[in-house]
DNA sequence: AATAATTTTTCACTTAAAGTGAAATTAAAT
DNA sequence: ATTTAATTTCACTTTAAGTGAAAAATTATT
């Protein structure tokens, strides 16, 4: 139907699919952990975004990582992360205005 | 002076060396993350205990892991862990009375 | 033995990360 | 213009990790 990088799924659907609150997705977005497309003001996520978000949950709940350490891996361009992390997320960390630092 | 597994260092010295509060070491002990010897009621730690504790701190602060996930790795007998984790700690997880579960 | 000193234990507290509920705001649709 | 729906804001909750201080227990000293 949609290809992997087509930003087509609205936030409620994604939240529902992942079993998380949509506020959690807004929360992740503050750290640029995911970069949905905006059409109008609505957010749309790709399949890749969704599996990346699933991977984040796995890292957190199975591997016991926290958001900060996931961000560190993205900044480091760690291989484990890069195979899964959408390009737009990686790019959002190019400007070394470090996302997390505003909030912590 | 002492070999690697000699339990010879008292808690205050270890806490001091690691830059943590001694209460933190008691806290880790509740989860069997470290098993000091007791002579009288005093605790004594080995060199291996100390470098294992250092590794725990590294996992937590550099790798962003949490105590629960470190415990999961010990239970899994994960290779990364087993090379560092003292035998008595590994053994303390043999009885599958899972340490963490009483408290969480 | 009595007292002092030290270690351990307990209890309740602090801090920070992660997440969330609900109202207010803003934009889009009718 | 009014309704509808997504977003934003604010303050709150929850949990993990850690800690301060007093109480209890043990060991050492006089």
PDB file of C-alpha atoms (C1' of nucleotides) in Angstrom:
ATOM      1  CA  UNK A   1       0.000   0.000   0.000  1.00  0.00           C
ATOM      2  CA  UNK A   2       2.434   2.668   1.189  1.00  0.00           C
ATOM      3  CA  UNK A   3       6.164   2.269   0.860  1.00  0.00           C
ATOM      4  CA  UNK A   4       8.422   2.268   3.845  1.00  0.00           C
ATOM      5  CA  UNK A   5       9.176   5.952   3.951  1.00  0.00           C
ATOM      6  CA  UNK A   6       5.789   7.339   2.943  1.00  0.00           C
ATOM      7  CA  UNK A   7       4.517   9.453   5.791  1.00  0.00           C
ATOM      8  CA  UNK A   8       0.924   8.378   5.748  1.00  0.00           C
ATOM      9  CA  UNK A   9      -0.226   7.257   9.158  1.00  0.00           C
ATOM     10  CA  UNK A  10      -1.851   9.712  11.565  1.00  0.00           C
ATOM     11  CA  UNK A  11      -0.738   9.891  15.163  1.00  0.00           C
ATOM     12  CA  UNK A  12      -3.741   8.185  16.748  1.00  0.00           C
ATOM     13  CA  UNK A  13      -3.344   5.166  14.522  1.00  0.00           C
ATOM     14  CA  UNK A  14       0.371   4.920  15.316  1.00  0.00           C
ATOM     15  CA  UNK A  15      -0.164   5.364  19.041  1.00  0.00           C
ATOM     16  CA  UNK A  16      -2.852   2.757  18.943  1.00  0.00           C
ATOM     17  CA  UNK A  17      -0.708   0.313  17.025  1.00  0.00           C
ATOM     18  CA  UNK A  18       2.211   0.750  19.423  1.00  0.00           C
ATOM     19  CA  UNK A  19      -0.018   0.695  22.470  1.00  0.00           C
ATOM     20  CA  UNK A  20       1.185   4.070  23.664  1.00  0.00           C
ATOM     21  CA  UNK A  21      -0.492   7.350  24.430  1.00  0.00           C
ATOM     22  CA  UNK A  22      -0.289   9.866  21.605  1.00  0.00           C
ATOM     23  CA  UNK A  23       1.190  12.285  24.134  1.00  0.00           C
ATOM     24  CA  UNK A  24       4.140   9.910  24.336  1.00  0.00           C
ATOM     25  CA  UNK A  25       4.751  10.437  20.642  1.00  0.00           C
ATOM     26  CA  UNK A  26       4.630  14.218  21.083  1.00  0.00           C
ATOM     27  CA  UNK A  27       7.035  13.724  23.966  1.00  0.00           C
ATOM     28  CA  UNK A  28       9.509  11.771  21.824  1.00  0.00           C
ATOM     29  CA  UNK A  29       9.244  14.423  19.183  1.00  0.00           C
ATOM     30  CA  UNK A  30      10.574  17.033  21.593  1.00  0.00           C
ATOM     31  CA  UNK A  31      13.837  15.121  21.480  1.00  0.00           C
ATOM     32  CA  UNK A  32      13.647  14.586  17.710  1.00  0.00           C
ATOM     33  CA  UNK A  33      13.396  10.888  18.300  1.00  0.00           C
ATOM     34  CA  UNK A  34      10.850  10.818  15.552  1.00  0.00           C
ATOM     35  CA  UNK A  35      10.063  13.335  12.826  1.00  0.00           C
ATOM     36  CA  UNK A  36       6.556  12.957  11.440  1.00  0.00           C
ATOM     37  CA  UNK A  37       5.565  14.930   8.368  1.00  0.00           C
ATOM     38  CA  UNK A  38       3.102  17.768   8.833  1.00  0.00           C
ATOM     39  CA  UNK A  39       0.326  18.358   6.381  1.00  0.00           C
ATOM     40  CA  UNK A  40      -1.683  21.244   7.627  1.00  0.00           C
ATOM     41  CA  UNK A  41      -0.935  20.826  11.286  1.00  0.00           C
ATOM     42  CA  UNK A  42      -1.581  17.099  11.341  1.00  0.00           C
ATOM     43  CA  UNK A  43       1.241  14.635  11.832  1.00  0.00           C
ATOM     44  CA  UNK A  44       1.859  11.672   9.567  1.00  0.00           C
ATOM     45  CA  UNK A  45       4.241   8.798  10.232  1.00  0.00           C
ATOM     46  CA  UNK A  46       5.855   6.294   7.875  1.00  0.00           C
ATOM     47  CA  UNK A  47       6.122   2.527   8.288  1.00  0.00           C
ATOM     48  CA  UNK A  48       9.789   3.063   9.001  1.00  0.00           C
ATOM     49  CA  UNK A  49       8.876   5.563  11.712  1.00  0.00           C
ATOM     50  CA  UNK A  50       6.589   2.987  13.244  1.00  0.00           C
ATOM     51  CA  UNK A  51       9.171   0.207  13.319  1.00  0.00           C
ATOM     52  CA  UNK A  52      11.759   2.642  14.604  1.00  0.00           C
ATOM     53  CA  UNK A  53       9.395   3.552  17.416  1.00  0.00           C
ATOM     54  CA  UNK A  54       8.859  -0.139  18.107  1.00  0.00           C
ATOM     55  CA  UNK A  55      12.620  -0.527  18.315  1.00  0.00           C
ATOM     56  CA  UNK A  56      12.866   2.364  20.763  1.00  0.00           C
ATOM     57  CA  UNK A  57      10.307   0.636  22.979  1.00  0.00           C
ATOM     58  CA  UNK A  58      12.294  -2.596  22.722  1.00  0.00           C
ATOM     59  CA  UNK A  59      15.532  -0.839  23.646  1.00  0.00           C
ATOM     60  CA  UNK A  60      13.809   0.713  26.614  1.00  0.00           C
ATOM     61  CA  UNK A  61      11.831  -2.207  27.923  1.00  0.00           C
ATOM     62  CA  UNK A  62      13.895  -5.236  26.904  1.00  0.00           C
ATOM     63  CA  UNK A  63      17.354  -3.751  26.968  1.00  0.00           C
ATOM     64  CA  UNK A  64      16.749  -1.294  29.761  1.00  0.00           C
ATOM     65  CA  UNK A  65      18.004   1.748  27.917  1.00  0.00           C
ATOM     66  CA  UNK A  66      16.731   5.241  28.469  1.00  0.00           C
ATOM     67  CA  UNK A  67      15.940   7.995  26.007  1.00  0.00           C
ATOM     68  CA  UNK A  68      19.154   9.841  26.749  1.00  0.00           C
ATOM     69  CA  UNK A  69      21.266   6.806  25.857  1.00  0.00           C
ATOM     70  CA  UNK A  70      19.331   6.231  22.654  1.00  0.00           C
ATOM     71  CA  UNK A  71      20.041   9.827  21.724  1.00  0.00           C
ATOM     72  CA  UNK A  72      23.721   9.271  22.499  1.00  0.00           C
ATOM     73  CA  UNK A  73      23.753   6.319  20.090  1.00  0.00           C
ATOM     74  CA  UNK A  74      22.133   8.385  17.352  1.00  0.00           C
ATOM     75  CA  UNK A  75      24.670  11.164  17.828  1.00  0.00           C
ATOM     76  CA  UNK A  76      27.483   8.603  17.773  1.00  0.00           C
ATOM     77  CA  UNK A  77      25.951   7.201  14.608  1.00  0.00           C
ATOM     78  CA  UNK A  78      26.103   3.813  16.213  1.00  0.00           C
ATOM     79  CA  UNK A  79      25.622   0.956  13.759  1.00  0.00           C
ATOM     80  CA  UNK A  80      22.974  -0.829  15.782  1.00  0.00           C
ATOM     81  CA  UNK A  81      20.918   2.317  15.656  1.00  0.00           C
ATOM     82  CA  UNK A  82      21.637   3.501  12.138  1.00  0.00           C
ATOM     83  CA  UNK A  83      20.197   0.433  10.447  1.00  0.00           C
ATOM     84  CA  UNK A  84      16.869   1.190  12.074  1.00  0.00           C
ATOM     85  CA  UNK A  85      16.797   4.914  12.590  1.00  0.00           C
ATOM     86  CA  UNK A  86      15.049   6.949   9.880  1.00  0.00           C
ATOM     87  CA  UNK A  87      17.274   9.350   7.984  1.00  0.00           C
ATOM     88  CA  UNK A  88      15.270  12.387   8.959  1.00  0.00           C
ATOM     89  CA  UNK A  89      15.849  11.563  12.613  1.00  0.00           C
ATOM     90  CA  UNK A  90      19.591  11.161  12.072  1.00  0.00           C
ATOM     91  CA  UNK A  91      19.626  14.409  10.133  1.00  0.00           C
ATOM     92  CA  UNK A  92      17.784  16.245  12.842  1.00  0.00           C
ATOM     93  CA  UNK A  93      20.848  15.607  15.002  1.00  0.00           C
ATOM     94  CA  UNK A  94      23.288  17.024  12.461  1.00  0.00           C
ATOM     95  CA  UNK A  95      23.066  20.513  13.840  1.00  0.00           C
ATOM     96  CA  UNK A  96      24.790  19.836  17.124  1.00  0.00           C
ATOM     97  CA  UNK A  97      22.216  21.859  18.926  1.00  0.00           C
ATOM     98  CA  UNK A  98      21.713  18.834  21.125  1.00  0.00           C
ATOM     99  CA  UNK A  99      18.050  18.084  21.495  1.00  0.00           C
ATOM    100  CA  UNK A 100      17.970  16.827  25.018  1.00  0.00           C
ATOM    101  CA  UNK A 101      19.898  19.665  26.572  1.00  0.00           C
ATOM    102  CA  UNK A 102      17.065  22.154  26.544  1.00  0.00           C
ATOM    103  CA  UNK A 103      15.031  20.015  28.835  1.00  0.00           C
ATOM    104  CA  UNK A 104      17.555  18.420  31.174  1.00  0.00           C
TER     105      UNK A 104
ATOM    106  CA  UNK B   1      48.696  -7.173  47.856  1.00  0.00           C
ATOM    107  CA  UNK B   2      45.337  -8.942  47.706  1.00  0.00           C
ATOM    108  CA  UNK B   3      44.363 -11.155  44.834  1.00  0.00           C
ATOM    109  CA  UNK B   4      41.384 -10.422  42.679  1.00  0.00           C
ATOM    110  CA  UNK B   5      38.814 -12.397  44.588  1.00  0.00           C
ATOM    111  CA  UNK B   6      40.006 -11.724  48.140  1.00  0.00           C
ATOM    112  CA  UNK B   7      37.235  -9.963  49.970  1.00  0.00           C
ATOM    113  CA  UNK B   8      39.307  -7.461  51.848  1.00  0.00           C
ATOM    114  CA  UNK B   9      38.039  -3.942  51.312  1.00  0.00           C
ATOM    115  CA  UNK B  10      35.504  -2.427  53.698  1.00  0.00           C
ATOM    116  CA  UNK B  11      32.453  -0.659  52.372  1.00  0.00           C
ATOM    117  CA  UNK B  12      33.516   2.912  53.111  1.00  0.00           C
ATOM    118  CA  UNK B  13      36.740   2.460  51.186  1.00  0.00           C
ATOM    119  CA  UNK B  14      34.898   0.968  48.228  1.00  0.00           C
ATOM    120  CA  UNK B  15      32.212   3.657  48.261  1.00  0.00           C
ATOM    121  CA  UNK B  16      34.883   6.285  48.449  1.00  0.00           C
ATOM    122  CA  UNK B  17      36.869   4.779  45.604  1.00  0.00           C
ATOM    123  CA  UNK B  18      33.792   4.575  43.373  1.00  0.00           C
ATOM    124  CA  UNK B  19      32.550   7.994  44.412  1.00  0.00           C
ATOM    125  CA  UNK B  20      29.229   6.661  45.587  1.00  0.00           C
ATOM    126  CA  UNK B  21      27.383   6.719  48.858  1.00  0.00           C
ATOM    127  CA  UNK B  22      27.777   3.556  50.907  1.00  0.00           C
ATOM    128  CA  UNK B  23      23.995   3.376  51.035  1.00  0.00           C
ATOM    129  CA  UNK B  24      24.118   2.859  47.284  1.00  0.00           C
ATOM    130  CA  UNK B  25      26.155  -0.278  47.847  1.00  0.00           C
ATOM    131  CA  UNK B  26      23.645  -1.548  50.382  1.00  0.00           C
ATOM    132  CA  UNK B  27      20.972  -0.747  47.842  1.00  0.00           C
ATOM    133  CA  UNK B  28      22.681  -2.786  45.119  1.00  0.00           C
ATOM    134  CA  UNK B  29      23.067  -5.634  47.562  1.00  0.00           C
ATOM    135  CA  UNK B  30      19.289  -5.876  47.955  1.00  0.00           C
ATOM    136  CA  UNK B  31      19.220  -7.000  44.331  1.00  0.00           C
ATOM    137  CA  UNK B  32      22.271  -9.246  44.763  1.00  0.00           C
ATOM    138  CA  UNK B  33      24.153  -7.082  42.335  1.00  0.00           C
ATOM    139  CA  UNK B  34      27.136  -7.473  44.609  1.00  0.00           C
ATOM    140  CA  UNK B  35      27.841 -10.006  47.364  1.00  0.00           C
ATOM    141  CA  UNK B  36      30.394  -8.767  49.855  1.00  0.00           C
ATOM    142  CA  UNK B  37      31.757 -11.192  52.447  1.00  0.00           C
ATOM    143  CA  UNK B  38      30.676 -10.683  56.040  1.00  0.00           C
ATOM    144  CA  UNK B  39      33.123 -11.012  58.873  1.00  0.00           C
ATOM    145  CA  UNK B  40      31.267 -10.241  62.002  1.00  0.00           C
ATOM    146  CA  UNK B  41      28.668  -7.981  60.503  1.00  0.00           C
ATOM    147  CA  UNK B  42      31.130  -5.940  58.516  1.00  0.00           C
ATOM    148  CA  UNK B  43      31.179  -6.158  54.748  1.00  0.00           C
ATOM    149  CA  UNK B  44      34.297  -6.791  52.702  1.00  0.00           C
ATOM    150  CA  UNK B  45      34.617  -6.462  48.948  1.00  0.00           C
ATOM    151  CA  UNK B  46      37.164  -7.924  46.508  1.00  0.00           C
ATOM    152  CA  UNK B  47      39.020  -6.171  43.715  1.00  0.00           C
ATOM    153  CA  UNK B  48      36.762  -8.016  41.311  1.00  0.00           C
ATOM    154  CA  UNK B  49      33.726  -6.704  43.176  1.00  0.00           C
ATOM    155  CA  UNK B  50      35.071  -3.198  42.811  1.00  0.00           C
ATOM    156  CA  UNK B  51      35.693  -3.434  39.068  1.00  0.00           C
ATOM    157  CA  UNK B  52      32.313  -5.094  38.625  1.00  0.00           C
ATOM    158  CA  UNK B  53      30.727  -2.170  40.446  1.00  0.00           C
ATOM    159  CA  UNK B  54      32.664   0.204  38.223  1.00  0.00           C
ATOM    160  CA  UNK B  55      31.279  -1.640  35.227  1.00  0.00           C
ATOM    161  CA  UNK B  56      27.744  -1.348  36.572  1.00  0.00           C
ATOM    162  CA  UNK B  57      28.221   2.418  36.845  1.00  0.00           C
ATOM    163  CA  UNK B  58      29.566   2.497  33.291  1.00  0.00           C
ATOM    164  CA  UNK B  59      26.583   0.530  31.988  1.00  0.00           C
ATOM    165  CA  UNK B  60      24.261   2.908  33.750  1.00  0.00           C
ATOM    166  CA  UNK B  61      25.863   6.216  32.987  1.00  0.00           C
ATOM    167  CA  UNK B  62      27.581   5.667  29.646  1.00  0.00           C
ATOM    168  CA  UNK B  63      25.275   3.080  28.154  1.00  0.00           C
ATOM    169  CA  UNK B  64      22.081   4.287  29.777  1.00  0.00           C
ATOM    170  CA  UNK B  65      21.070   0.951  31.208  1.00  0.00           C
ATOM    171  CA  UNK B  66      19.098   0.505  34.373  1.00  0.00           C
ATOM    172  CA  UNK B  67      19.515  -1.943  37.232  1.00  0.00           C
ATOM    173  CA  UNK B  68      16.639  -4.103  36.078  1.00  0.00           C
ATOM    174  CA  UNK B  69      18.229  -4.636  32.678  1.00  0.00           C
ATOM    175  CA  UNK B  70      21.595  -5.470  34.214  1.00  0.00           C
ATOM    176  CA  UNK B  71      19.825  -8.098  36.280  1.00  0.00           C
ATOM    177  CA  UNK B  72      18.178  -9.440  33.126  1.00  0.00           C
ATOM    178  CA  UNK B  73      21.600  -9.821  31.528  1.00  0.00           C
ATOM    179  CA  UNK B  74      22.938 -11.688  34.558  1.00  0.00           C
ATOM    180  CA  UNK B  75      19.963 -14.045  34.512  1.00  0.00           C
ATOM    181  CA  UNK B  76      20.433 -14.560  30.795  1.00  0.00           C
ATOM    182  CA  UNK B  77      24.095 -15.274  31.516  1.00  0.00           C
ATOM    183  CA  UNK B  78      24.926 -12.783  28.830  1.00  0.00           C
ATOM    184  CA  UNK B  79      28.531 -12.975  27.673  1.00  0.00           C
ATOM    185  CA  UNK B  80      29.229  -9.288  28.015  1.00  0.00           C
ATOM    186  CA  UNK B  81      28.224  -9.525  31.629  1.00  0.00           C
ATOM    187  CA  UNK B  82      29.693 -12.877  32.546  1.00  0.00           C
ATOM    188  CA  UNK B  83      33.266 -11.908  31.812  1.00  0.00           C
ATOM    189  CA  UNK B  84      32.971  -9.168  34.417  1.00  0.00           C
ATOM    190  CA  UNK B  85      30.415 -10.365  36.899  1.00  0.00           C
ATOM    191  CA  UNK B  86      31.783 -12.124  39.995  1.00  0.00           C
ATOM    192  CA  UNK B  87      30.815 -15.787  40.340  1.00  0.00           C
ATOM    193  CA  UNK B  88      29.079 -15.275  43.656  1.00  0.00           C
ATOM    194  CA  UNK B  89      26.793 -12.710  42.049  1.00  0.00           C
ATOM    195  CA  UNK B  90      25.967 -15.076  39.173  1.00  0.00           C
ATOM    196  CA  UNK B  91      25.366 -17.866  41.685  1.00  0.00           C
ATOM    197  CA  UNK B  92      23.078 -15.737  43.765  1.00  0.00           C
ATOM    198  CA  UNK B  93      20.762 -15.726  40.757  1.00  0.00           C
ATOM    199  CA  UNK B  94      20.718 -19.506  40.421  1.00  0.00           C
ATOM    200  CA  UNK B  95      17.756 -19.925  42.722  1.00  0.00           C
ATOM    201  CA  UNK B  96      15.225 -18.356  40.420  1.00  0.00           C
ATOM    202  CA  UNK B  97      13.724 -16.486  43.288  1.00  0.00           C
ATOM    203  CA  UNK B  98      14.201 -13.376  41.233  1.00  0.00           C
ATOM    204  CA  UNK B  99      15.829 -10.715  43.314  1.00  0.00           C
ATOM    205  CA  UNK B 100      14.156  -7.669  41.917  1.00  0.00           C
ATOM    206  CA  UNK B 101      10.618  -8.924  42.139  1.00  0.00           C
ATOM    207  CA  UNK B 102      10.174  -8.401  45.847  1.00  0.00           C
ATOM    208  CA  UNK B 103      10.651  -4.704  45.499  1.00  0.00           C
ATOM    209  CA  UNK B 104       9.001  -3.830  42.206  1.00  0.00           C
TER     210      UNK B 104
ATOM    211  C1'  DA C   1      30.486  -4.167  82.901  1.00  0.00           C
ATOM    212  C1'  DA C   2      29.581   0.281  81.155  1.00  0.00           C
ATOM    213  C1'  DT C   3      30.397   3.466  77.700  1.00  0.00           C
ATOM    214  C1'  DA C   4      31.865   4.894  73.331  1.00  0.00           C
ATOM    215  C1'  DA C   5      32.436   4.176  68.563  1.00  0.00           C
ATOM    216  C1'  DT C   6      31.155   2.113  64.330  1.00  0.00           C
ATOM    217  C1'  DT C   7      28.401  -0.387  61.120  1.00  0.00           C
ATOM    218  C1'  DT C   8      24.068  -1.695  59.669  1.00  0.00           C
ATOM    219  C1'  DT C   9      19.192  -1.270  59.134  1.00  0.00           C
ATOM    220  C1'  DT C  10      14.958   1.104  58.598  1.00  0.00           C
ATOM    221  C1'  DC C  11      12.017   4.675  57.217  1.00  0.00           C
ATOM    222  C1'  DA C  12      10.833   8.198  54.875  1.00  0.00           C
ATOM    223  C1'  DC C  13      12.348  11.419  51.890  1.00  0.00           C
ATOM    224  C1'  DT C  14      14.484  13.564  47.347  1.00  0.00           C
ATOM    225  C1'  DT C  15      15.454  13.790  42.502  1.00  0.00           C
ATOM    226  C1'  DA C  16      14.919  12.986  37.812  1.00  0.00           C
ATOM    227  C1'  DA C  17      13.016  10.534  33.762  1.00  0.00           C
ATOM    228  C1'  DA C  18       9.045   9.048  31.485  1.00  0.00           C
ATOM    229  C1'  DG C  19       4.651   9.496  30.742  1.00  0.00           C
ATOM    230  C1'  DT C  20      -0.178  11.377  31.056  1.00  0.00           C
ATOM    231  C1'  DG C  21      -4.856  13.979  31.960  1.00  0.00           C
ATOM    232  C1'  DA C  22      -7.284  17.809  31.019  1.00  0.00           C
ATOM    233  C1'  DA C  23      -8.015  22.339  29.755  1.00  0.00           C
ATOM    234  C1'  DA C  24      -6.792  25.837  26.498  1.00  0.00           C
ATOM    235  C1'  DT C  25      -5.362  27.001  22.028  1.00  0.00           C
ATOM    236  C1'  DT C  26      -5.204  26.773  17.233  1.00  0.00           C
ATOM    237  C1'  DA C  27      -6.397  25.295  12.811  1.00  0.00           C
ATOM    238  C1'  DA C  28      -9.431  22.892   9.626  1.00  0.00           C
ATOM    239  C1'  DA C  29     -13.849  21.571   8.024  1.00  0.00           C
ATOM    240  C1'  DT C  30     -18.665  22.214   7.425  1.00  0.00           C
TER     241       DT C  30
ATOM    242  C1'  DA D   1     -19.389  31.663  11.879  1.00  0.00           C
ATOM    243  C1'  DT D   2     -19.614  27.602  14.272  1.00  0.00           C
ATOM    244  C1'  DT D   3     -18.260  23.049  15.022  1.00  0.00           C
ATOM    245  C1'  DT D   4     -14.796  19.586  15.139  1.00  0.00           C
ATOM    246  C1'  DA D   5     -10.409  17.777  15.863  1.00  0.00           C
ATOM    247  C1'  DA D   6      -5.464  17.986  16.565  1.00  0.00           C
ATOM    248  C1'  DT D   7      -2.073  20.267  19.165  1.00  0.00           C
ATOM    249  C1'  DT D   8       0.032  22.599  22.944  1.00  0.00           C
ATOM    250  C1'  DT D   9       0.632  23.737  27.662  1.00  0.00           C
ATOM    251  C1'  DC D  10       0.662  22.970  32.422  1.00  0.00           C
ATOM    252  C1'  DA D  11       0.772  20.567  36.115  1.00  0.00           C
ATOM    253  C1'  DC D  12       0.440  16.245  37.752  1.00  0.00           C
ATOM    254  C1'  DT D  13       1.607  10.945  38.510  1.00  0.00           C
ATOM    255  C1'  DT D  14       4.586   7.063  38.659  1.00  0.00           C
ATOM    256  C1'  DT D  15       8.680   4.650  39.169  1.00  0.00           C
ATOM    257  C1'  DA D  16      13.714   3.932  39.655  1.00  0.00           C
ATOM    258  C1'  DA D  17      17.655   5.322  41.918  1.00  0.00           C
ATOM    259  C1'  DG D  18      19.660   7.159  45.498  1.00  0.00           C
ATOM    260  C1'  DT D  19      20.177   9.358  50.175  1.00  0.00           C
ATOM    261  C1'  DG D  20      19.784  11.541  55.130  1.00  0.00           C
ATOM    262  C1'  DA D  21      19.134  10.666  59.582  1.00  0.00           C
ATOM    263  C1'  DA D  22      17.702   8.176  63.391  1.00  0.00           C
ATOM    264  C1'  DA D  23      17.442   3.697  65.544  1.00  0.00           C
ATOM    265  C1'  DA D  24      19.308  -0.715  66.364  1.00  0.00           C
ATOM    266  C1'  DA D  25      22.946  -3.809  66.776  1.00  0.00           C
ATOM    267  C1'  DT D  26      27.634  -4.965  67.111  1.00  0.00           C
ATOM    268  C1'  DT D  27      32.395  -4.249  68.333  1.00  0.00           C
ATOM    269  C1'  DA D  28      35.918  -1.871  70.751  1.00  0.00           C
ATOM    270  C1'  DT D  29      37.662   0.795  74.671  1.00  0.00           C
ATOM    271  C1'  DT D  30      38.117   2.257  79.335  1.00  0.00           C
TER     272       DT D  30
END
